[in-house]
Coordinates of C-alpha atoms and ligand atoms in Angstrom, one line a residue:
X1 CA 101.4 78.3 72.6
X2 CA 104.0 81.1 72.7
X3 CA 106.3 81.5 69.9
X4 CA 109.8 79.9 70.7
X5 CA 112.0 82.2 72.7
X6 CA 115.6 82.5 71.4
X7 CA 117.7 82.1 74.5
X8 CA 121.3 83.5 74.7
X9 CA 124.0 83.2 77.2
X10 CA 124.3 86.4 79.4
X11 CA 127.0 87.5 81.7
X12 CA 126.6 90.5 84.1
X13 CA 129.2 93.0 83.4
X14 CA 128.0 96.2 85.1
X15 CA 125.7 97.4 87.9
X16 CA 124.4 100.8 88.8
X17 CA 121.8 102.3 91.1
X18 CA 119.9 105.1 89.2
X19 CA 117.4 105.4 91.9
X20 CA 116.6 104.3 95.5
X21 CA 115.5 100.5 95.1
X22 CA 116.4 100.5 91.4
X23 CA 119.3 98.4 90.2
X24 CA 120.4 98.7 86.6
X25 CA 122.4 95.7 85.2
X26 CA 124.2 95.4 81.9
X27 CA 124.8 91.9 80.5
X28 CA 127.2 90.9 77.7
X29 CA 124.9 88.6 75.6
X30 CA 126.2 86.0 73.0
X31 CA 124.9 86.2 69.5
X32 CA 122.5 89.2 69.9
X33 CA 121.0 90.5 66.7
X34 CA 122.2 94.1 66.0
X35 CA 119.7 96.6 67.4
X36 CA 116.1 96.7 69.0
X37 CA 113.6 99.5 69.3
X38 CA 112.5 101.5 72.3
X39 CA 109.9 99.6 74.4
X40 CA 111.4 96.2 73.6
X41 CA 111.7 93.6 76.4
X42 CA 113.8 90.6 77.2
X43 CA 113.1 87.4 79.2
X44 CA 115.6 86.4 81.8
X45 CA 116.0 83.0 83.5
X46 CA 115.9 83.3 87.3
X47 CA 115.7 80.9 90.1
X48 CA 113.2 81.5 92.8
X49 CA 113.2 79.2 95.9
X50 CA 115.4 76.9 94.0
X51 CA 112.9 76.5 91.1
X52 CA 113.7 77.9 87.5
X53 CA 111.4 80.6 86.4
X54 CA 111.4 83.3 83.7
X55 CA 110.8 87.2 84.3
X56 CA 110.3 89.9 81.7
X57 CA 111.9 93.3 81.8
X58 CA 112.2 96.2 79.5
X59 CA 115.6 96.7 77.7
X60 CA 117.2 100.0 78.1
X61 CA 119.5 101.6 75.4
X62 CA 123.0 100.0 75.8
X63 CA 126.0 99.2 73.7
X64 CA 126.0 96.6 70.8
X65 CA 126.3 93.1 72.2
X66 CA 124.7 94.0 75.5
X67 CA 121.3 94.2 77.2
X68 CA 120.6 96.5 80.0
X69 CA 117.6 96.2 82.4
X70 CA 116.6 98.3 85.4
X71 CA 114.8 96.3 88.2
X72 CA 113.1 97.7 91.2
X73 CA 113.3 95.6 94.4
X74 CA 109.7 95.3 94.9
X75 CA 108.2 94.4 98.5
X76 CA 105.5 92.2 96.8
X77 CA 108.1 90.5 94.6
X78 CA 107.4 86.9 93.9
X79 CA 111.3 86.5 93.9
X80 CA 112.3 87.6 90.4
X81 CA 113.6 91.0 91.3
X82 CA 115.3 89.5 94.5
X83 CA 117.2 86.9 92.2
X84 CA 118.6 89.6 89.8
X85 CA 119.5 91.9 92.6
X86 CA 121.8 89.2 94.1
X87 CA 123.6 88.7 90.8
X88 CA 127.3 89.8 90.8
X89 CA 129.5 90.9 88.0
X90 CA 130.7 87.6 86.2
X91 CA 127.5 85.8 87.1
X92 CA 125.8 84.1 84.2
X93 CA 122.1 83.4 83.2
X94 CA 120.3 83.4 79.9
X95 CA 118.3 86.1 78.3
X96 CA 116.2 86.2 75.0
X97 CA 116.5 88.3 71.9
X98 CA 114.4 91.3 72.6
X99 CA 110.8 91.6 71.3
X100 CA 108.7 94.6 71.0
X101 CA 104.9 94.9 71.8
X102 CA 105.0 98.4 73.0
X103 CA 106.3 100.2 69.8
X104 CA 106.3 103.8 68.9
X105 CA 104.3 104.4 65.9
X106 CA 106.4 107.4 64.5
X107 CA 103.1 108.6 62.8
X108 CA 101.9 111.2 65.4
X109 CA 102.4 114.9 65.4
X110 CA 102.9 115.0 69.1
X111 CA 103.7 112.3 71.7
X112 CA 102.6 112.4 75.4
X113 CA 104.6 110.0 77.4
X114 CA 103.6 109.1 80.9
X115 CA 105.6 107.1 83.4
X116 CA 104.7 105.9 87.0
X117 CA 107.6 104.9 89.1
X118 CA 109.6 102.1 87.5
X119 CA 107.3 102.4 84.5
X120 CA 109.9 104.7 83.3
X121 CA 112.0 101.9 81.8
X122 CA 110.3 101.6 78.4
X123 CA 109.4 105.3 78.4
X124 CA 113.0 106.3 78.9
X125 CA 114.2 104.7 75.7
X126 CA 111.1 106.2 73.9
X127 CA 111.8 109.7 75.2
X128 CA 115.4 109.6 74.2
X129 CA 114.6 108.2 70.6
X130 CA 111.9 110.9 70.0
X131 CA 114.2 113.6 71.4
X132 CA 117.1 112.6 69.1
X133 CA 114.7 112.8 66.1
X134 CA 113.4 116.3 67.2
X135 CA 109.8 115.0 67.5
X136 CA 107.3 117.1 69.5
X137 CA 106.8 115.4 72.8
X138 CA 106.2 115.7 76.5
X139 CA 107.1 113.4 79.3
X140 CA 105.1 113.2 82.6
X141 CA 107.0 111.3 85.2
X142 CA 105.5 110.6 88.6
X143 CA 106.7 108.6 91.5
X144 CA 106.4 108.3 95.3
X145 CA 109.6 110.5 95.8
X146 CA 112.3 112.3 93.8
X147 CA 114.7 109.8 95.1
X148 CA 112.7 107.0 93.5
X149 CA 112.8 108.6 90.0
X150 CA 115.4 106.7 88.0
X151 CA 117.0 108.5 85.1
X152 CA 115.2 111.8 86.0
X153 CA 118.5 113.9 85.8
X154 CA 119.6 112.4 82.4
X155 CA 116.0 113.0 81.0
X156 CA 116.0 116.5 82.3
X157 CA 119.2 117.1 80.3
X158 CA 117.7 115.8 77.1
X159 CA 114.2 117.1 77.2
X160 CA 114.5 120.3 79.3
X161 CA 111.0 121.8 79.7
X162 CA 109.6 118.7 77.9
X163 CA 110.0 116.8 81.2
X164 CA 107.6 117.3 84.1
X165 CA 108.1 115.4 87.4
X166 CA 105.7 114.9 90.2
X167 CA 106.6 113.5 93.6
X168 CA 103.7 112.0 95.7
X169 CA 105.7 112.8 98.9
X170 CA 105.8 116.5 98.0
X171 CA 102.1 116.6 97.5
X172 CA 102.5 116.8 93.7
X173 CA 100.0 115.2 91.2
X174 CA 99.0 115.6 87.5
X175 CA 95.6 115.9 85.9
X176 CA 95.4 113.5 83.1
X177 CA 92.0 114.6 82.1
X178 CA 93.5 118.1 81.4
X179 CA 96.6 116.6 79.7
X180 CA 94.5 114.7 77.2
X181 CA 92.3 117.6 76.6
X182 CA 94.9 119.9 75.2
X183 CA 96.5 117.3 72.8
X184 CA 96.3 117.8 69.2
X185 CA 93.8 115.6 67.3
X186 CA 96.4 113.2 66.0
X187 CA 98.6 112.9 69.2
X188 CA 99.4 109.7 70.8
X189 CA 99.9 108.7 74.4
X190 CA 102.3 106.1 75.7
X191 CA 101.9 105.0 79.4
X192 CA 103.8 102.7 81.6
X193 CA 103.0 102.4 85.3
X194 CA 101.0 100.8 88.0
X195 CA 97.7 99.2 87.3
X196 CA 95.7 102.1 88.8
X197 CA 97.3 104.7 86.6
X198 CA 96.7 102.6 83.4
X199 CA 93.0 102.1 84.4
X200 CA 92.5 105.8 85.0
X201 CA 94.2 106.8 81.7
X202 CA 92.2 104.3 79.8
X203 CA 88.9 105.5 81.1
X204 CA 89.8 109.1 80.6
X205 CA 91.2 108.6 77.2
X206 CA 87.9 106.8 76.2
X207 CA 85.9 109.6 77.8
X208 CA 87.8 112.2 75.8
X209 CA 86.5 110.6 72.6
X210 CA 89.9 110.0 71.1
X211 CA 90.6 106.7 69.1
X212 CA 91.7 103.9 71.6
X213 CA 94.3 103.0 69.0
X214 CA 96.2 106.2 69.8
X215 CA 96.7 105.1 73.5
X216 CA 99.3 102.5 74.0
X217 CA 100.2 101.2 77.5
X218 CA 102.4 98.5 79.1
X219 CA 101.4 97.0 82.3
X220 CA 103.7 95.7 85.0
X221 CA 103.6 94.6 88.6
X222 CA 100.6 94.0 90.9
X223 CA 97.2 95.7 91.2
X224 CA 98.4 97.3 94.3
X225 CA 95.4 96.0 96.3
X226 CA 96.4 92.5 97.5
X227 CA 99.4 90.6 98.6
X228 CA 100.1 87.4 97.0
X229 CA 98.8 84.3 98.7
X230 CA 98.9 80.7 97.6
X231 CA 95.5 79.3 96.3
X232 CA 94.3 76.2 94.8
X233 CA 93.1 75.8 91.2
X234 CA 90.9 73.0 90.0
X235 CA 90.6 72.4 86.3
X236 CA 87.0 71.4 85.2
X237 CA 86.7 68.3 83.0
X238 CA 90.0 66.9 84.1
X239 CA 89.5 66.9 87.8
X240 CA 93.2 68.1 88.2
X241 CA 94.1 70.2 91.1
X242 CA 97.1 72.5 91.3
X243 CA 98.3 74.7 94.2
X244 CA 99.6 78.1 93.2
X245 CA 102.4 79.3 95.4
X246 CA 102.5 83.0 96.3
X247 CA 105.7 83.2 94.3
X248 CA 104.4 82.0 90.9
X249 CA 101.7 82.8 88.7
X250 CA 98.6 80.6 87.9
X251 CA 99.8 80.2 84.5
X252 CA 103.1 78.7 85.5
X253 CA 101.6 76.5 88.0
X254 CA 99.1 75.1 85.5
X255 CA 101.9 74.6 82.9
X256 CA 104.2 73.0 85.5
X257 CA 101.4 70.5 86.1
X258 CA 101.1 69.7 82.5
X259 CA 97.8 71.5 81.9
X260 CA 97.4 72.6 78.3
X261 CA 97.3 76.5 78.2
X262 CA 97.3 79.0 75.3
X263 CA 99.2 82.2 76.2
X264 CA 101.4 84.8 74.7
X265 CA 102.3 88.1 76.4
X266 CA 102.4 86.9 80.0
X267 CA 101.6 90.5 81.0
X268 CA 97.9 90.7 81.1
X269 CA 97.5 92.4 77.8
X270 CA 96.6 90.0 75.0
X271 CA 93.9 87.9 76.8
X272 CA 95.0 84.6 75.3
X273 CA 95.6 82.9 78.6
X274 CA 92.0 83.9 79.9
X275 CA 90.2 81.1 81.6
X276 CA 86.5 80.9 82.6
X277 CA 85.8 81.1 86.3
X278 CA 83.2 78.4 87.2
X279 CA 83.4 78.9 91.0
X280 CA 85.7 81.0 93.3
X281 CA 85.7 80.8 97.2
X282 CA 87.7 84.1 97.5
X283 CA 88.0 87.5 95.7
X284 CA 89.7 87.5 92.3
X285 CA 92.6 89.9 92.2
X286 CA 92.4 91.0 88.5
X287 CA 95.7 92.3 87.3
X288 CA 95.2 92.5 83.6
X289 CA 94.4 95.3 81.3
X290 CA 92.6 93.1 78.8
X291 CA 89.2 92.9 80.3
X292 CA 87.0 96.0 80.9
X293 CA 86.2 97.1 84.4
X294 CA 82.7 95.8 83.9
X295 CA 84.2 92.3 82.7
X296 CA 86.4 92.2 85.7
X297 CA 83.5 93.0 88.1
X298 CA 81.5 90.3 86.6
X299 CA 84.5 88.0 87.4
X300 CA 83.5 85.3 84.8
X301 CA 86.9 85.1 83.3
X302 CA 90.5 85.8 84.5
X303 CA 94.0 86.1 83.0
X304 CA 96.0 83.2 84.2
X305 CA 99.3 84.9 83.6
X306 CA 98.8 87.8 86.1
X307 CA 95.5 87.6 88.0
X308 CA 95.2 85.5 91.1
X309 CA 92.8 84.5 94.0
X310 CA 93.1 85.9 97.4
X311 CA 93.6 82.6 98.9
X312 CA 91.0 79.8 98.9
X313 CA 90.1 77.7 95.7
X314 CA 88.9 78.4 92.2
X315 CA 87.4 76.0 89.7
X316 CA 88.3 77.1 86.2
X317 CA 87.5 75.9 82.6
X318 CA 90.3 76.3 80.2
X319 CA 88.1 75.6 77.3
X320 CA 90.5 72.8 76.2
X321 CA 89.0 69.6 75.5
X322 CA 91.1 66.4 74.5
X323 CA 88.6 65.1 72.0
X324 CA 88.5 68.5 70.3
X325 CA 92.3 68.6 70.0
X326 CA 92.4 65.0 68.8
Ligands
FES401 S1 99.3 85.8 78.2 FE1 98.6 87.5 77.5 S2 97.1 88.1 78.9 FE2 98.1 86.4 79.7

């Protein structure tokens, strides 16, 4: 099971709108340990359709004793972004001590940072930290429009020519293959953005022959292919059946039903929550970055924390056996 989260009382003290559909919120948080690195994330308790849930967001640089997050109001939101958007200054919730699974190595001679849309949130802190230390770096920042580029003005002031922005609405795009081709041998790339961008980056990086350990990425959001629908899960060897609502993950639904699950990142990265697919009556919408494209195509396993079925029913095997655990 996941390591125990350290929850802290958090009170919203400031709200700003750094881009269209992006709300930045600063919380005063009780008992926070002193500092955290760029790329760190926090968990926040939210309420979705009257039910308690947990959402994870990157923490942005902010004053001591506070945590700042920036959240895009997503049309496909399962309800987490809608909840935090309606919070008003003075409202209280709980947040966790930040953790970091998307750390800068500080060992490269050059850093290529790539952000797609709201994927700028971890990249923003990294860019500021690298610029403050005078490191060689370049930031590529793409979004649907310039109005949707949070923090672009501030980053432009800090990075100057080190920032390049691309707006889809203006017909602009960047060539990742070319970007990778001109990097020095010991350069590293850090990417956060939609699933398609991460997939393309991973494939092109592999094709370039560079060590995969020098490509770091963080996934968020949906696959961009399907809208969430409810579906049913049956757990083999237990006969237990669970309905996964459109606004919850399969992992949450299974845990709520008391099914023993192993998990950690909840973001489709670590693969710990993977379950075997015995039978599925609809298409599996894979939203992880753990499995390869071939493995996803074979659809023998799925990450319960992010991936889902497009309606219908799936029979899974969690691999857990009571007699083995006894
Ligand atoms: S918990 Fe890490 S991939 Fe699901």
